């Protein structure tokens, strides 16, 4: 079984966007705005001051937030990695189209 990448560091870039570093050395940008814009449980993350309050779980398996009512919102490491890689490929494709 393939070992899942663990998150070692993350930082706020802009509202809805994080820069994440994984334990295999990969660094990527993850734009969570499309997910956050869906509302419902993600409404809490629509405020910048709330989005900035993320934490990495102790084993690096996810990034999460605790809402005002105690509800937990989290994104797992694997899906964040896939989003980051896919978004990077899309940005490269768009850049090549305009080159």
GROMACS .gro file of N, CA and C in nm:
model
  297
    1UNK      N    1   0.083  -0.117   0.000
    1UNK     CA    2   0.000   0.000   0.000
    1UNK      C    3   0.089   0.125   0.000
    2UNK      N    4   0.050   0.221  -0.082
    2UNK     CA    5   0.127   0.344  -0.093
    2UNK      C    6   0.107   0.431   0.032
    3UNK      N    7   0.214   0.487   0.083
    3UNK     CA    8   0.209   0.574   0.199
    3UNK      C    9   0.148   0.708   0.161
    4UNK      N   10   0.057   0.754   0.242
    4UNK     CA   11  -0.007   0.882   0.215
    4UNK      C   12   0.086   0.996   0.254
    5UNK      N   13   0.090   1.101   0.173
    5UNK     CA   14   0.175   1.215   0.207
    5UNK      C   15   0.121   1.287   0.330
    6UNK      N   16   0.213   1.334   0.413
    6UNK     CA   17   0.174   1.407   0.533
    6UNK      C   18   0.209   1.554   0.516
    7UNK      N   19   0.126   1.638   0.571
    7UNK     CA   20   0.148   1.782   0.566
    7UNK      C   21   0.245   1.820   0.677
    8UNK      N   22   0.349   1.894   0.641
    8UNK     CA   23   0.446   1.938   0.742
    8UNK      C   24   0.433   2.087   0.773
    9UNK      N   25   0.380   2.164   0.680
    9UNK     CA   26   0.364   2.308   0.701
    9UNK      C   27   0.256   2.362   0.608
   10UNK      N   28   0.194   2.471   0.651
   10UNK     CA   29   0.095   2.538   0.567
   10UNK      C   30   0.093   2.685   0.606
   11UNK      N   31   0.064   2.767   0.508
   11UNK     CA   32   0.053   2.910   0.536
   11UNK      C   33  -0.058   2.972   0.452
   12UNK      N   34  -0.119   3.073   0.509
   12UNK     CA   35  -0.223   3.150   0.444
   12UNK      C   36  -0.160   3.230   0.330
   13UNK      N   37  -0.223   3.226   0.212
   13UNK     CA   38  -0.176   3.306   0.098
   13UNK      C   39  -0.270   3.425   0.079
   14UNK      N   40  -0.393   3.396   0.046
   14UNK     CA   41  -0.502   3.493   0.040
   14UNK      C   42  -0.628   3.419   0.086
   15UNK      N   43  -0.737   3.492   0.101
   15UNK     CA   44  -0.860   3.429   0.146
   15UNK      C   45  -0.894   3.306   0.060
   16UNK      N   46  -0.904   3.190   0.125
   16UNK     CA   47  -0.941   3.066   0.057
   16UNK      C   48  -0.826   2.990  -0.006
   17UNK      N   49  -0.705   3.043   0.006
   17UNK     CA   50  -0.589   2.981  -0.060
   17UNK      C   51  -0.478   2.956   0.043
   18UNK      N   52  -0.423   2.834   0.039
   18UNK     CA   53  -0.313   2.797   0.128
   18UNK      C   54  -0.194   2.747   0.047
   19UNK      N   55  -0.075   2.772   0.100
   19UNK     CA   56   0.047   2.709   0.048
   19UNK      C   57   0.077   2.596   0.145
   20UNK      N   58   0.096   2.475   0.091
   20UNK     CA   59   0.116   2.358   0.175
   20UNK      C   60   0.245   2.287   0.137
   21UNK      N   61   0.315   2.237   0.238
   21UNK     CA   62   0.437   2.158   0.218
   21UNK      C   63   0.410   2.019   0.274
   22UNK      N   64   0.445   1.917   0.193
   22UNK     CA   65   0.428   1.778   0.234
   22UNK      C   66   0.564   1.718   0.270
   23UNK      N   67   0.560   1.606   0.341
   23UNK     CA   68   0.683   1.545   0.392
   23UNK      C   69   0.774   1.486   0.285
   24UNK      N   70   0.725   1.476   0.162
   24UNK     CA   71   0.811   1.428   0.053
   24UNK      C   72   0.878   1.543  -0.021
   25UNK      N   73   0.861   1.666   0.031
   25UNK     CA   74   0.925   1.783  -0.028
   25UNK      C   75   0.838   1.861  -0.126
   26UNK      N   76   0.724   1.805  -0.165
   26UNK     CA   77   0.636   1.875  -0.258
   26UNK      C   78   0.575   1.996  -0.190
   27UNK      N   79   0.576   2.110  -0.259
   27UNK     CA   80   0.511   2.232  -0.212
   27UNK      C   81   0.410   2.274  -0.316
   28UNK      N   82   0.293   2.310  -0.272
   28UNK     CA   83   0.191   2.350  -0.367
   28UNK      C   84   0.092   2.450  -0.309
   29UNK      N   85   0.023   2.515  -0.398
   29UNK     CA   86  -0.082   2.609  -0.363
   29UNK      C   87  -0.216   2.538  -0.383
   30UNK      N   88  -0.305   2.554  -0.286
   30UNK     CA   89  -0.438   2.493  -0.294
   30UNK      C   90  -0.543   2.603  -0.282
   31UNK      N   91  -0.624   2.615  -0.386
   31UNK     CA   92  -0.732   2.713  -0.388
   31UNK      C   93  -0.860   2.642  -0.345
   32UNK      N   94  -0.906   2.672  -0.224
   32UNK     CA   95  -1.026   2.610  -0.170
   32UNK      C   96  -1.151   2.697  -0.191
   33UNK      N   97  -1.137   2.808  -0.261
   33UNK     CA   98  -1.250   2.900  -0.277
   33UNK      C   99  -1.372   2.836  -0.342
   34UNK      N  100  -1.357   2.752  -0.446
   34UNK     CA  101  -1.477   2.690  -0.503
   34UNK      C  102  -1.554   2.605  -0.402
   35UNK      N  103  -1.483   2.537  -0.316
   35UNK     CA  104  -1.548   2.455  -0.213
   35UNK      C  105  -1.611   2.544  -0.106
   36UNK      N  106  -1.538   2.642  -0.060
   36UNK     CA  107  -1.588   2.732   0.043
   36UNK      C  108  -1.712   2.808  -0.005
   37UNK      N  109  -1.714   2.843  -0.133
   37UNK     CA  110  -1.826   2.919  -0.189
   37UNK      C  111  -1.956   2.840  -0.192
   38UNK      N  112  -1.949   2.708  -0.174
   38UNK     CA  113  -2.070   2.626  -0.172
   38UNK      C  114  -2.157   2.654  -0.050
   39UNK      N  115  -2.096   2.714   0.053
   39UNK     CA  116  -2.173   2.748   0.173
   39UNK      C  117  -2.190   2.630   0.266
   40UNK      N  118  -2.307   2.623   0.329
   40UNK     CA  119  -2.339   2.523   0.431
   40UNK      C  120  -2.231   2.521   0.538
   41UNK      N  121  -2.169   2.409   0.564
   41UNK     CA  122  -2.067   2.401   0.670
   41UNK      C  123  -1.947   2.490   0.638
   42UNK      N  124  -1.923   2.516   0.510
   42UNK     CA  125  -1.807   2.596   0.471
   42UNK      C  126  -1.829   2.747   0.488
   43UNK      N  127  -1.952   2.789   0.521
   43UNK     CA  128  -1.981   2.931   0.541
   43UNK      C  129  -1.886   2.993   0.642
   44UNK      N  130  -1.851   2.918   0.746
   44UNK     CA  131  -1.758   2.966   0.849
   44UNK      C  132  -1.626   3.011   0.788
   45UNK      N  133  -1.581   2.941   0.683
   45UNK     CA  134  -1.451   2.971   0.621
   45UNK      C  135  -1.457   3.088   0.524
   46UNK      N  136  -1.576   3.141   0.498
   46UNK     CA  137  -1.588   3.253   0.405
   46UNK      C  138  -1.536   3.383   0.465
   47UNK      N  139  -1.522   3.389   0.596
   47UNK     CA  140  -1.465   3.506   0.662
   47UNK      C  141  -1.315   3.484   0.675
   48UNK      N  142  -1.238   3.583   0.630
   48UNK     CA  143  -1.092   3.571   0.631
   48UNK      C  144  -1.036   3.542   0.770
   49UNK      N  145  -1.093   3.609   0.872
   49UNK     CA  146  -1.040   3.586   1.007
   49UNK      C  147  -1.062   3.442   1.053
   50UNK      N  148  -1.166   3.376   1.003
   50UNK     CA  149  -1.188   3.235   1.037
   50UNK      C  150  -1.098   3.144   0.954
   51UNK      N  151  -1.086   3.173   0.825
   51UNK     CA  152  -1.004   3.089   0.738
   51UNK      C  153  -0.860   3.084   0.786
   52UNK      N  154  -0.811   3.192   0.842
   52UNK     CA  155  -0.673   3.199   0.891
   52UNK      C  156  -0.649   3.111   1.014
   53UNK      N  157  -0.754   3.064   1.080
   53UNK     CA  158  -0.742   2.988   1.205
   53UNK      C  159  -0.723   2.837   1.183
   54UNK      N  160  -0.666   2.797   1.073
   54UNK     CA  161  -0.649   2.654   1.045
   54UNK      C  162  -0.540   2.594   1.132
   55UNK      N  163  -0.544   2.464   1.144
   55UNK     CA  164  -0.436   2.392   1.210
   55UNK      C  165  -0.411   2.262   1.135
   56UNK      N  166  -0.291   2.213   1.147
   56UNK     CA  167  -0.254   2.084   1.087
   56UNK      C  168  -0.270   1.980   1.197
   57UNK      N  169  -0.337   1.869   1.165
   57UNK     CA  170  -0.354   1.768   1.270
   57UNK      C  171  -0.218   1.711   1.308
   58UNK      N  172  -0.208   1.652   1.425
   58UNK     CA  173  -0.078   1.614   1.482
   58UNK      C  174   0.001   1.516   1.396
   59UNK      N  175  -0.065   1.440   1.310
   59UNK     CA  176   0.007   1.345   1.225
   59UNK      C  177   0.024   1.395   1.082
   60UNK      N  178  -0.027   1.516   1.051
   60UNK     CA  179  -0.014   1.573   0.918
   60UNK      C  180  -0.111   1.515   0.817
   61UNK      N  181  -0.217   1.451   0.865
   61UNK     CA  182  -0.314   1.388   0.775
   61UNK      C  183  -0.420   1.484   0.724
   62UNK      N  184  -0.433   1.601   0.787
   62UNK     CA  185  -0.535   1.695   0.743
   62UNK      C  186  -0.506   1.836   0.793
   63UNK      N  187  -0.579   1.930   0.733
   63UNK     CA  188  -0.582   2.068   0.779
   63UNK      C  189  -0.726   2.094   0.819
   64UNK      N  190  -0.745   2.158   0.934
   64UNK     CA  191  -0.882   2.176   0.979
   64UNK      C  192  -0.907   2.304   1.056
   65UNK      N  193  -1.035   2.326   1.079
   65UNK     CA  194  -1.085   2.441   1.153
   65UNK      C  195  -1.192   2.393   1.249
   66UNK      N  196  -1.215   2.467   1.354
   66UNK     CA  197  -1.327   2.440   1.445
   66UNK      C  198  -1.416   2.562   1.440
   67UNK      N  199  -1.540   2.541   1.397
   67UNK     CA  200  -1.635   2.651   1.384
   67UNK      C  201  -1.680   2.705   1.518
   68UNK      N  202  -1.756   2.814   1.513
   68UNK     CA  203  -1.804   2.879   1.635
   68UNK      C  204  -1.889   2.786   1.721
   69UNK      N  205  -1.960   2.694   1.656
   69UNK     CA  206  -2.046   2.600   1.729
   69UNK      C  207  -1.975   2.470   1.764
   70UNK      N  208  -1.842   2.466   1.742
   70UNK     CA  209  -1.766   2.346   1.773
   70UNK      C  210  -1.760   2.245   1.660
   71UNK      N  211  -1.825   2.275   1.548
   71UNK     CA  212  -1.821   2.183   1.435
   71UNK      C  213  -1.681   2.182   1.373
   72UNK      N  214  -1.638   2.063   1.334
   72UNK     CA  215  -1.506   2.049   1.274
   72UNK      C  216  -1.517   2.048   1.122
   73UNK      N  217  -1.429   2.122   1.059
   73UNK     CA  218  -1.420   2.129   0.914
   73UNK      C  219  -1.278   2.089   0.880
   74UNK      N  220  -1.262   1.987   0.798
   74UNK     CA  221  -1.124   1.951   0.762
   74UNK      C  222  -1.115   1.899   0.619
   75UNK      N  223  -0.994   1.909   0.567
   75UNK     CA  224  -0.959   1.860   0.435
   75UNK      C  225  -0.840   1.767   0.453
   76UNK      N  226  -0.852   1.645   0.400
   76UNK     CA  227  -0.744   1.549   0.421
   76UNK      C  228  -0.626   1.575   0.329
   77UNK      N  229  -0.511   1.529   0.372
   77UNK     CA  230  -0.384   1.552   0.303
   77UNK      C  231  -0.387   1.503   0.158
   78UNK      N  232  -0.441   1.385   0.137
   78UNK     CA  233  -0.443   1.326   0.002
   78UNK      C  234  -0.522   1.415  -0.094
   79UNK      N  235  -0.644   1.455  -0.054
   79UNK     CA  236  -0.726   1.536  -0.143
   79UNK      C  237  -0.667   1.676  -0.164
   80UNK      N  238  -0.606   1.732  -0.060
   80UNK     CA  239  -0.538   1.861  -0.078
   80UNK      C  240  -0.423   1.848  -0.177
   81UNK      N  241  -0.352   1.738  -0.169
   81UNK     CA  242  -0.240   1.715  -0.262
   81UNK      C  243  -0.291   1.702  -0.405
   82UNK      N  244  -0.399   1.626  -0.425
   82UNK     CA  245  -0.455   1.610  -0.558
   82UNK      C  246  -0.503   1.744  -0.613
   83UNK      N  247  -0.571   1.823  -0.529
   83UNK     CA  248  -0.617   1.956  -0.572
   83UNK      C  249  -0.498   2.042  -0.612
   84UNK      N  250  -0.393   2.041  -0.532
   84UNK     CA  251  -0.275   2.121  -0.559
   84UNK      C  252  -0.211   2.081  -0.692
   85UNK      N  253  -0.192   1.953  -0.712
   85UNK     CA  254  -0.129   1.905  -0.836
   85UNK      C  255  -0.215   1.936  -0.957
   86UNK      N  256  -0.347   1.916  -0.946
   86UNK     CA  257  -0.437   1.943  -1.058
   86UNK      C  258  -0.443   2.092  -1.089
   87UNK      N  259  -0.446   2.176  -0.986
   87UNK     CA  260  -0.450   2.320  -1.008
   87UNK      C  261  -0.319   2.368  -1.071
   88UNK      N  262  -0.206   2.309  -1.032
   88UNK     CA  263  -0.077   2.346  -1.091
   88UNK      C  264  -0.074   2.307  -1.239
   89UNK      N  265  -0.126   2.191  -1.273
   89UNK     CA  266  -0.130   2.147  -1.414
   89UNK      C  267  -0.217   2.241  -1.496
   90UNK      N  268  -0.329   2.281  -1.440
   90UNK     CA  269  -0.419   2.373  -1.511
   90UNK      C  270  -0.353   2.508  -1.533
   91UNK      N  271  -0.285   2.560  -1.431
   91UNK     CA  272  -0.217   2.688  -1.445
   91UNK      C  273  -0.108   2.680  -1.553
   92UNK      N  274  -0.036   2.569  -1.558
   92UNK     CA  275   0.068   2.552  -1.657
   92UNK      C  276   0.009   2.545  -1.797
   93UNK      N  277  -0.102   2.475  -1.811
   93UNK     CA  278  -0.170   2.463  -1.939
   93UNK      C  279  -0.217   2.600  -1.988
   94UNK      N  280  -0.276   2.678  -1.900
   94UNK     CA  281  -0.324   2.812  -1.936
   94UNK      C  282  -0.206   2.902  -1.974
   95UNK      N  283  -0.099   2.893  -1.897
   95UNK     CA  284   0.020   2.975  -1.927
   95UNK      C  285   0.078   2.939  -2.063
   96UNK      N  286   0.080   2.811  -2.096
   96UNK     CA  287   0.132   2.768  -2.227
   96UNK      C  288   0.044   2.814  -2.341
   97UNK      N  289  -0.087   2.824  -2.316
   97UNK     CA  290  -0.179   2.871  -2.420
   97UNK      C  291  -0.155   3.018  -2.452
   98UNK      N  292  -0.109   3.094  -2.351
   98UNK     CA  293  -0.089   3.237  -2.369
   98UNK      C  294   0.056   3.272  -2.404
   99UNK      N  295   0.141   3.171  -2.416
   99UNK     CA  296   0.282   3.197  -2.445
   99UNK      C  297   0.306   3.215  -2.594
   0.00000   0.00000   0.00000
